[in-house]
Coordinates of C-alpha atoms in Angstrom, one line a residue:
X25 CA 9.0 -3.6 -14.8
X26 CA 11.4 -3.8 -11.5
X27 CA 11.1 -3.0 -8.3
X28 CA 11.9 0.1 -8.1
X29 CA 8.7 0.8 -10.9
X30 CA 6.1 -0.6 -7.8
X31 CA 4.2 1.7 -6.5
X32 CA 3.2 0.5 -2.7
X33 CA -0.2 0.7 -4.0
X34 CA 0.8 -1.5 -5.7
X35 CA 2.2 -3.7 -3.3
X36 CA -0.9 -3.3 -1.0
X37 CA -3.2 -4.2 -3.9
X38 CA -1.6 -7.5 -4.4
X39 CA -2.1 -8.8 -1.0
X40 CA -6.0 -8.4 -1.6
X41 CA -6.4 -9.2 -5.3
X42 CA -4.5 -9.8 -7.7
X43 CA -6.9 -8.4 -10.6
X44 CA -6.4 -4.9 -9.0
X45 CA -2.8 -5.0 -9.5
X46 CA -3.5 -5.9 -13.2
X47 CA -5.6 -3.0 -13.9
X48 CA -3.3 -0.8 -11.7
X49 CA -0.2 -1.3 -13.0
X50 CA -1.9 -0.5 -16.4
X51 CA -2.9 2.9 -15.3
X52 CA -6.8 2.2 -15.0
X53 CA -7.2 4.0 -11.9
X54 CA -10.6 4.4 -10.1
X55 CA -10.0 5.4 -7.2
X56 CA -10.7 9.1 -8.0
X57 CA -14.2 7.6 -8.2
X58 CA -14.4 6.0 -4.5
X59 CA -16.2 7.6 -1.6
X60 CA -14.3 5.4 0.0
X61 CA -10.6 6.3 -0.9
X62 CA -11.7 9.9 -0.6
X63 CA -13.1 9.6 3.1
X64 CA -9.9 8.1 3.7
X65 CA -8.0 11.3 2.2
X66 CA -9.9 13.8 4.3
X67 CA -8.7 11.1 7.2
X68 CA -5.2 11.6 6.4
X69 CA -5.5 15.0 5.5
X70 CA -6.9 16.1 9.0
X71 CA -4.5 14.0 11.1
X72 CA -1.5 14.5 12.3
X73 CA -1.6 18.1 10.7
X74 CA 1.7 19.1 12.6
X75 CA 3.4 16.6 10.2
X76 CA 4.8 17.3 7.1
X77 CA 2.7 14.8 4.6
X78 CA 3.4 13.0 1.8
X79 CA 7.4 12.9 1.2
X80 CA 8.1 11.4 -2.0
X81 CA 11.5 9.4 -2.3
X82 CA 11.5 8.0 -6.4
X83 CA 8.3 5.7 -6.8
X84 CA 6.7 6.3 -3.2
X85 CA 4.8 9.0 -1.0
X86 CA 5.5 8.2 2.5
X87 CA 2.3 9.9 4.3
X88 CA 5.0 11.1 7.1
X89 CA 8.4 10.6 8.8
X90 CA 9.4 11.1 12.4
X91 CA 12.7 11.8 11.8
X92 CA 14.0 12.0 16.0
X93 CA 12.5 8.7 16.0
X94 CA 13.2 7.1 12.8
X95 CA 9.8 6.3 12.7
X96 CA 8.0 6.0 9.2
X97 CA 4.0 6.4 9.3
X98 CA 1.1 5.4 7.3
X99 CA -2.0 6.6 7.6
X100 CA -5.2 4.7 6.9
X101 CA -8.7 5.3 7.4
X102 CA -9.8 1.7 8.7
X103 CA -8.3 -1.9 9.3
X104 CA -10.2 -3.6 7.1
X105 CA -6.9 -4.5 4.8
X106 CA -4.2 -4.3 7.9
X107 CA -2.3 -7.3 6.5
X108 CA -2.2 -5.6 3.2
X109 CA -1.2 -1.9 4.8
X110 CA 1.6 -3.9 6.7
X111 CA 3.1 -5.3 3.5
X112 CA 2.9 -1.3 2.3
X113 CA 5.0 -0.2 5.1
X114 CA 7.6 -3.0 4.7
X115 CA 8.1 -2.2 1.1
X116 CA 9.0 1.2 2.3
X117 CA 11.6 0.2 4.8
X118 CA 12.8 -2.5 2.3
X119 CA 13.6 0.5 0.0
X120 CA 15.0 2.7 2.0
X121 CA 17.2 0.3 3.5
X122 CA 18.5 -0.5 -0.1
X123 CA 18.8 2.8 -0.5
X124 CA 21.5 3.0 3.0
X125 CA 18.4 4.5 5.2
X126 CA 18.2 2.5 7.8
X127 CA 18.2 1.1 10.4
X128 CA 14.0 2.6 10.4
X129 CA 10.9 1.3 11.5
X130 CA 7.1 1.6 10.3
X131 CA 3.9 2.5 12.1
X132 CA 0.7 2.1 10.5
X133 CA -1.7 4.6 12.1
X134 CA -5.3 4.7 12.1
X135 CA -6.5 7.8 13.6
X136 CA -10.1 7.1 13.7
X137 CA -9.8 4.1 16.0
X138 CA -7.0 5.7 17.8
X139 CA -4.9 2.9 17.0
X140 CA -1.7 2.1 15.9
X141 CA 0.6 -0.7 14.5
X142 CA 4.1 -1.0 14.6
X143 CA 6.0 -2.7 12.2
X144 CA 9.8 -3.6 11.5
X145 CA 11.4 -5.2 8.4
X146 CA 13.2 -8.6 9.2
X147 CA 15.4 -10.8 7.1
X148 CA 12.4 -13.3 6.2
X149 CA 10.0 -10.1 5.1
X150 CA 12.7 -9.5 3.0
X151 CA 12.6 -12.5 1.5
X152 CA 8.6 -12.6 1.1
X153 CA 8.7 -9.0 -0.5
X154 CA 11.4 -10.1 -3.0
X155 CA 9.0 -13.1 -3.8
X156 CA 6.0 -10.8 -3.7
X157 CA 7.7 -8.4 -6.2
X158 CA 8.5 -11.2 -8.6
X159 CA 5.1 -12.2 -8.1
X160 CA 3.8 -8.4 -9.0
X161 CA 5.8 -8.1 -12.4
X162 CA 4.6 -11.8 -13.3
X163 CA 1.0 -10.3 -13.0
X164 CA 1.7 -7.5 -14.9
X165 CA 3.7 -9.2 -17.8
X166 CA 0.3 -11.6 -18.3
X167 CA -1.8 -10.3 -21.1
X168 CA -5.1 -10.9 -19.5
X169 CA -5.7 -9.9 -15.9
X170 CA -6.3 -12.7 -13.0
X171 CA -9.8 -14.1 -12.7
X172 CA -11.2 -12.9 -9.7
X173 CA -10.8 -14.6 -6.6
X174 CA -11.8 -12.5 -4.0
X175 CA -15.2 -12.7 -2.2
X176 CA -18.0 -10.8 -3.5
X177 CA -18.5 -8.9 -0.2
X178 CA -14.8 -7.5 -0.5
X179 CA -15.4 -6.3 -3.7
X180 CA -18.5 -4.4 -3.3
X181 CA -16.3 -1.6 -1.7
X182 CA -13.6 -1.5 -4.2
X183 CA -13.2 1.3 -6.6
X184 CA -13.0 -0.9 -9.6
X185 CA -16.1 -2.8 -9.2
X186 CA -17.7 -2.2 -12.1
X187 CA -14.8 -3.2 -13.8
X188 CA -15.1 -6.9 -12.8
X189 CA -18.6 -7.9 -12.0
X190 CA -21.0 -5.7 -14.1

């Protein structure tokens, strides 16, 4: 698998647990299960409804792009994972900047506590996405996935659950 295979989910998952990305990347999606993930699709689906949502460019759905200001946006339903949702947004603007888009920068958006984050892709994210990737298609090669290694509390939220602790 190269880069241009991961998903940002993908990318997202892997700064939270590493066992997600496993089961992920092998198709074994719950999140059709999640009260979670689906309040956070009525979230994005109500805001911004002047936007047009989810343009896809080869592996990713960008939720929307503010073309006049070469803003891309994210949408996400709390903070809980912010350092993850950054890493999503800079594997956006890392591909479109390989693909000649750019110069572009990312906002993360979080409508229901009216807040937002802005983000922009430097030289050194670069480098830690590049590293990050590598890291991704290691976990994915491995036959097993990761022990678990996040904290119990995390988990309890997350749509694959079940999968690891029952």
């Amino acid at each position: 698998m190269n880069y241009m295979q991961i998903t940002g989910t993908l990318i997202n998952y892997y700064f939270h647990c590493h066992r997600q990305v496993w089961l992920f990347g092998r198709d074994i999606t719950m999140e059709h299960e999640s009260d979670v993930v689906y309040q956070g699709k009525l979230i994005h689906n109500d805001s911004y409804d002047r936007e047009k949502k989810e343009i896809e460019i080869d592996n990713i759905k960008i939720d929307f792009f503010d073309i006049r200001n070469g803003i891309l946006h994210e949408v996400k339903k709390s903070k809980s994972f912010e350092h993850a949702h950054q890493w999503q947004v800079l594997y956006y603007l890392y591909l479109l900047k390989n693909k000649g888009i750019h110069p572009l920068k990312g906002q993360i958006n979080y409508p229901v506590l009216k807040r937002t984050v802005d983000i922009e892709l430097t030289a050194e994210k670069e480098k830690q996405l590049e590293t990050a990737i590598q890291n991704i298609n290691n976990i994915l090669e491995k036959p097993k996935p990761p022990a678990i290694t996040v904290k119990i509390t995390v988990c309890r939220k997350c749509s694959y659950y079940e999968l690891c602790h029952i």
